[in-house]
Amino acid sequence: MRVLGVDPGLTRCGVGVVDGEAGRRLTMAGVGVVRTPAEAEIPDRLVLIERGLEEWLEELRPEAVAVERVFSQHNVRTVMGTAQASAVAMLCAARRGLPVTLHTPSEVKAAVTGSGRADKTQVGAMVTRLLGLSAAPKPADAADALALAVCHIWRGPAQNRLQQALAARLQAPSARARRPQSGSPQHRTKGTVR
């Protein structure tokens, strides 16, 4: 499976592509950052991110896209920019019919390092080790994008099975709805209703 990981951001949008399967050796197919000038207007920056992501999708042809789930921070402006870049990544993937999965930062850290509280240095070191790289990708946004792809390869199949099971359960009528329970109006005989 080939997964494109996206660490969304307006100034630096980390992008990393990893090949592999759970339980097998992983390899990096590409890593980088889509950059936009801070002085540009937000709509123009989003267009630049879209163009950059489209180039990555076209060149490396991933089968799935993993995007970091935006979480609340104290700086609303940063959260908004991250959410906008995240939406562009999801749009680009959806346009190509690629499945998109959102992973929380702590989920990614736990998958890659074993601790949901790992710092960026620890994530970079483990990504380097897991992918057999000579050095940690720079900037940290690039390493984070690779970590997202690794997390998805390791956790994605299990998450997909859970989502499919939940969807099947919601679509099938429940056993309770099909079987009348004793004491319900359908089982009472005439004259016994009190």
C-alpha atoms as a printed R data frame, in Angstrom:
    type eleno elety resid chain resno       x       y      z
1   ATOM     1    CA   MET     A     1   0.000   0.000  0.000
2   ATOM     2    CA   ARG     A     2   1.240   3.491 -0.815
3   ATOM     3    CA   VAL     A     3   0.072   6.253  1.545
4   ATOM     4    CA   LEU     A     4   0.477  10.007  1.264
5   ATOM     5    CA   GLY     A     5   0.742  11.632  4.688
6   ATOM     6    CA   VAL     A     6  -0.123  15.331  4.958
7   ATOM     7    CA   ASP     A     7   0.853  17.500  7.916
8   ATOM     8    CA   PRO     A     8  -1.320  20.527  7.051
9   ATOM     9    CA   GLY     A     9  -0.177  24.108  7.431
10  ATOM    10    CA   LEU     A    10  -0.443  27.349  5.491
11  ATOM    11    CA   THR     A    11   3.253  28.249  5.520
12  ATOM    12    CA   ARG     A    12   4.642  24.707  5.445
13  ATOM    13    CA   CYS     A    13   2.474  21.752  4.483
14  ATOM    14    CA   GLY     A    14   4.461  18.586  5.136
15  ATOM    15    CA   VAL     A    15   4.106  15.790  2.596
16  ATOM    16    CA   GLY     A    16   5.455  12.252  2.872
17  ATOM    17    CA   VAL     A    17   4.793   9.075  0.913
18  ATOM    18    CA   VAL     A    18   5.435   5.629  2.386
19  ATOM    19    CA   ASP     A    19   5.111   2.168  0.829
20  ATOM    20    CA   GLY     A    20   4.439  -0.921  2.909
21  ATOM    21    CA   GLU     A    21   2.051  -3.108  4.833
22  ATOM    22    CA   ALA     A    22   1.477  -3.708  8.516
23  ATOM    23    CA   GLY     A    23   4.075  -6.140  9.809
24  ATOM    24    CA   ARG     A    24   6.424  -5.629  6.853
25  ATOM    25    CA   ARG     A    25   9.312  -3.316  6.112
26  ATOM    26    CA   LEU     A    26   8.326   0.228  5.193
27  ATOM    27    CA   THR     A    27  10.072   2.384  2.604
28  ATOM    28    CA   MET     A    28   9.915   6.080  1.867
29  ATOM    29    CA   ALA     A    29   8.839   6.967 -1.675
30  ATOM    30    CA   GLY     A    30   9.144  10.735 -1.199
31  ATOM    31    CA   VAL     A    31   9.166  13.532  1.354
32  ATOM    32    CA   GLY     A    32   9.011  17.303  1.217
33  ATOM    33    CA   VAL     A    33   7.121  20.451  2.063
34  ATOM    34    CA   VAL     A    34   4.701  22.575  0.069
35  ATOM    35    CA   ARG     A    35   5.539  26.176  1.028
36  ATOM    36    CA   THR     A    36   3.563  29.386  0.648
37  ATOM    37    CA   PRO     A    37   4.678  32.983  1.293
38  ATOM    38    CA   ALA     A    38   3.348  34.372  4.577
39  ATOM    39    CA   GLU     A    39   2.638  37.760  2.979
40  ATOM    40    CA   ALA     A    40   0.307  36.281  0.320
41  ATOM    41    CA   GLU     A    41  -3.472  36.372  0.718
42  ATOM    42    CA   ILE     A    42  -5.008  33.204  2.158
43  ATOM    43    CA   PRO     A    43  -6.961  32.261 -1.008
44  ATOM    44    CA   ASP     A    44  -3.735  32.492 -3.032
45  ATOM    45    CA   ARG     A    45  -1.890  30.403 -0.473
46  ATOM    46    CA   LEU     A    46  -4.589  27.723 -0.610
47  ATOM    47    CA   VAL     A    47  -4.266  27.600 -4.400
48  ATOM    48    CA   LEU     A    48  -0.496  27.084 -4.026
49  ATOM    49    CA   ILE     A    49  -1.082  24.261 -1.534
50  ATOM    50    CA   GLU     A    50  -3.620  22.665 -3.883
51  ATOM    51    CA   ARG     A    51  -1.194  22.837 -6.817
52  ATOM    52    CA   GLY     A    52   1.627  21.401 -4.730
53  ATOM    53    CA   LEU     A    53  -0.478  18.525 -3.421
54  ATOM    54    CA   GLU     A    54  -1.797  17.771 -6.902
55  ATOM    55    CA   GLU     A    55   1.802  17.443 -8.124
56  ATOM    56    CA   TRP     A    56   2.564  14.967 -5.336
57  ATOM    57    CA   LEU     A    57  -0.595  12.977 -6.052
58  ATOM    58    CA   GLU     A    58   0.073  12.916 -9.783
59  ATOM    59    CA   GLU     A    59   3.731  11.939 -9.497
60  ATOM    60    CA   LEU     A    60   3.598   9.367 -6.685
61  ATOM    61    CA   ARG     A    61   0.064   7.939 -7.129
62  ATOM    62    CA   PRO     A    62  -0.800   6.985 -3.534
63  ATOM    63    CA   GLU     A    63  -3.663   4.595 -2.781
64  ATOM    64    CA   ALA     A    64  -4.764   6.447  0.355
65  ATOM    65    CA   VAL     A    65  -4.238   9.797  2.060
66  ATOM    66    CA   ALA     A    66  -3.698  10.318  5.798
67  ATOM    67    CA   VAL     A    67  -4.174  13.855  7.126
68  ATOM    68    CA   GLU     A    68  -3.463  15.131 10.610
69  ATOM    69    CA   ARG     A    69  -6.714  15.895 12.401
70  ATOM    70    CA   VAL     A    70  -6.878  19.554 13.378
71  ATOM    71    CA   PHE     A    71  -7.101  20.018 17.109
72  ATOM    72    CA   SER     A    72  -7.881  23.058 19.209
73  ATOM    73    CA   GLN     A    73  -5.001  25.310 20.051
74  ATOM    74    CA   HIS     A    74  -4.836  28.661 21.819
75  ATOM    75    CA   ASN     A    75  -3.988  30.501 18.599
76  ATOM    76    CA   VAL     A    76  -7.237  30.576 16.592
77  ATOM    77    CA   ARG     A    77  -5.494  32.023 13.536
78  ATOM    78    CA   THR     A    78  -3.097  29.066 13.406
79  ATOM    79    CA   VAL     A    79  -5.969  26.600 13.825
80  ATOM    80    CA   MET     A    80  -7.908  28.227 10.993
81  ATOM    81    CA   GLY     A    81  -4.938  28.084  8.614
82  ATOM    82    CA   THR     A    82  -4.259  24.467  9.518
83  ATOM    83    CA   ALA     A    83  -7.934  23.564  9.025
84  ATOM    84    CA   GLN     A    84  -7.994  25.292  5.643
85  ATOM    85    CA   ALA     A    85  -4.860  23.462  4.458
86  ATOM    86    CA   SER     A    86  -6.346  20.207  5.775
87  ATOM    87    CA   ALA     A    87  -9.527  20.804  3.779
88  ATOM    88    CA   VAL     A    88  -7.489  21.380  0.610
89  ATOM    89    CA   ALA     A    89  -5.677  18.062  1.156
90  ATOM    90    CA   MET     A    90  -8.975  16.225  1.650
91  ATOM    91    CA   LEU     A    91 -10.443  17.898 -1.434
92  ATOM    92    CA   CYS     A    92  -7.483  16.914 -3.620
93  ATOM    93    CA   ALA     A    93  -7.739  13.285 -2.452
94  ATOM    94    CA   ALA     A    94 -11.531  13.140 -2.830
95  ATOM    95    CA   ARG     A    95 -11.317  14.561 -6.344
96  ATOM    96    CA   ARG     A    96  -9.208  11.522 -7.265
97  ATOM    97    CA   GLY     A    97 -11.452   9.075 -5.422
98  ATOM    98    CA   LEU     A    98  -8.795   8.310 -2.805
99  ATOM    99    CA   PRO     A    99  -9.830   7.317  0.722
100 ATOM   100    CA   VAL     A   100  -8.914   9.915  3.339
101 ATOM   101    CA   THR     A   101  -8.338   9.152  7.002
102 ATOM   102    CA   LEU     A   102  -7.752  11.716  9.748
103 ATOM   103    CA   HIS     A   103  -5.346  10.813 12.549
104 ATOM   104    CA   THR     A   104  -4.865  12.792 15.744
105 ATOM   105    CA   PRO     A   105  -1.359  13.964 16.668
106 ATOM   106    CA   SER     A   106  -1.315  11.749 19.776
107 ATOM   107    CA   GLU     A   107  -2.464   8.723 17.736
108 ATOM   108    CA   VAL     A   108   0.393   9.269 15.278
109 ATOM   109    CA   LYS     A   109   2.957   9.738 18.042
110 ATOM   110    CA   ALA     A   110   1.761   6.598 19.835
111 ATOM   111    CA   ALA     A   111   1.881   4.540 16.626
112 ATOM   112    CA   VAL     A   112   5.399   5.656 15.716
113 ATOM   113    CA   THR     A   113   7.105   6.054 19.106
114 ATOM   114    CA   GLY     A   114   4.918   4.122 21.533
115 ATOM   115    CA   SER     A   115   4.023   7.315 23.427
116 ATOM   116    CA   GLY     A   116   1.229   9.738 22.579
117 ATOM   117    CA   ARG     A   117   3.254  12.476 24.285
118 ATOM   118    CA   ALA     A   118   6.443  12.148 22.249
119 ATOM   119    CA   ASP     A   119   8.075  15.349 21.045
120 ATOM   120    CA   LYS     A   120   9.021  16.220 17.466
121 ATOM   121    CA   THR     A   121  12.620  15.073 17.961
122 ATOM   122    CA   GLN     A   122  11.471  11.616 19.081
123 ATOM   123    CA   VAL     A   123   9.036  11.353 16.150
124 ATOM   124    CA   GLY     A   124  11.785  12.360 13.702
125 ATOM   125    CA   ALA     A   125  14.210   9.842 15.194
126 ATOM   126    CA   MET     A   126  11.715   6.971 14.980
127 ATOM   127    CA   VAL     A   127  10.663   7.865 11.419
128 ATOM   128    CA   THR     A   128  14.359   7.837 10.475
129 ATOM   129    CA   ARG     A   129  14.828   4.427 12.063
130 ATOM   130    CA   LEU     A   130  11.598   2.864 10.751
131 ATOM   131    CA   LEU     A   131  12.232   3.969  7.171
132 ATOM   132    CA   GLY     A   132  15.985   3.284  7.220
133 ATOM   133    CA   LEU     A   133  16.907   6.896  6.447
134 ATOM   134    CA   SER     A   134  20.375   8.336  6.966
135 ATOM   135    CA   ALA     A   135  18.991  11.441  8.728
136 ATOM   136    CA   ALA     A   136  15.684  12.797  9.997
137 ATOM   137    CA   PRO     A   137  13.744  14.683  7.319
138 ATOM   138    CA   LYS     A   138  13.793  18.464  7.736
139 ATOM   139    CA   PRO     A   139  11.793  20.479  8.577
140 ATOM   140    CA   ALA     A   140   9.786  18.641 11.234
141 ATOM   141    CA   ASP     A   141   6.634  19.031  9.105
142 ATOM   142    CA   ALA     A   142   8.145  16.594  6.580
143 ATOM   143    CA   ALA     A   143   8.963  14.035  9.282
144 ATOM   144    CA   ASP     A   144   5.449  14.438 10.704
145 ATOM   145    CA   ALA     A   145   3.961  13.736  7.266
146 ATOM   146    CA   LEU     A   146   5.951  10.497  7.035
147 ATOM   147    CA   ALA     A   147   4.812   9.595 10.562
148 ATOM   148    CA   LEU     A   148   1.189  10.074  9.451
149 ATOM   149    CA   ALA     A   149   1.713   7.698  6.526
150 ATOM   150    CA   VAL     A   150   3.373   5.103  8.788
151 ATOM   151    CA   CYS     A   151   0.546   5.419 11.320
152 ATOM   152    CA   HIS     A   152  -2.031   4.892  8.599
153 ATOM   153    CA   ILE     A   153  -0.295   1.807  7.208
154 ATOM   154    CA   TRP     A   154  -0.106   0.268 10.668
155 ATOM   155    CA   ARG     A   155  -3.531   1.315 11.971
156 ATOM   156    CA   GLY     A   156  -5.584   1.965  8.846
157 ATOM   157    CA   PRO     A   157  -6.640  -1.643  8.101
158 ATOM   158    CA   ALA     A   158  -7.913  -2.158 11.647
159 ATOM   159    CA   GLN     A   159  -9.746   1.179 11.605
160 ATOM   160    CA   ASN     A   160 -11.317   0.317  8.251
161 ATOM   161    CA   ARG     A   161 -12.576  -3.028  9.600
162 ATOM   162    CA   LEU     A   162 -14.072  -1.287 12.619
163 ATOM   163    CA   GLN     A   163 -15.781   1.324 10.435
164 ATOM   164    CA   GLN     A   164 -17.165  -1.374  8.123
165 ATOM   165    CA   ALA     A   165 -18.474  -3.383 11.072
166 ATOM   166    CA   LEU     A   166 -20.114  -0.291 12.550
167 ATOM   167    CA   ALA     A   167 -21.670   0.627  9.199
168 ATOM   168    CA   ALA     A   168 -23.017  -2.915  8.773
169 ATOM   169    CA   ARG     A   169 -24.463  -2.852 12.272
170 ATOM   170    CA   LEU     A   170 -26.176   0.477 11.665
171 ATOM   171    CA   GLN     A   171 -27.647  -0.714  8.354
172 ATOM   172    CA   ALA     A   172 -28.981  -4.059  9.644
173 ATOM   173    CA   PRO     A   173 -32.137  -3.995 11.745
174 ATOM   174    CA   SER     A   174 -31.250  -4.761 15.319
175 ATOM   175    CA   ALA     A   175 -32.228  -8.065 16.867
176 ATOM   176    CA   ARG     A   176 -34.449  -6.248 19.351
177 ATOM   177    CA   ALA     A   177 -36.423  -4.557 16.603
178 ATOM   178    CA   ARG     A   178 -37.083  -7.913 14.913
179 ATOM   179    CA   ARG     A   179 -37.973  -9.963 18.003
180 ATOM   180    CA   PRO     A   180 -40.908  -8.840 20.128
181 ATOM   181    CA   GLN     A   181 -40.140  -9.099 23.800
182 ATOM   182    CA   SER     A   182 -42.478 -10.921 26.197
183 ATOM   183    CA   GLY     A   183 -44.860  -8.584 27.865
184 ATOM   184    CA   SER     A   184 -44.978  -6.349 24.820
185 ATOM   185    CA   PRO     A   185 -48.422  -5.544 23.370
186 ATOM   186    CA   GLN     A   186 -47.996  -8.175 20.608
187 ATOM   187    CA   HIS     A   187 -47.864 -11.030 23.183
188 ATOM   188    CA   ARG     A   188 -50.706  -9.987 25.429
189 ATOM   189    CA   THR     A   189 -53.955 -11.829 25.030
190 ATOM   190    CA   LYS     A   190 -57.277 -10.097 25.060
191 ATOM   191    CA   GLY     A   191 -58.500  -9.230 28.478
192 ATOM   192    CA   THR     A   192 -55.104  -9.244 30.146
193 ATOM   193    CA   VAL     A   193 -54.244  -5.603 29.514
194 ATOM   194    CA   ARG     A   194 -54.401  -3.720 32.799
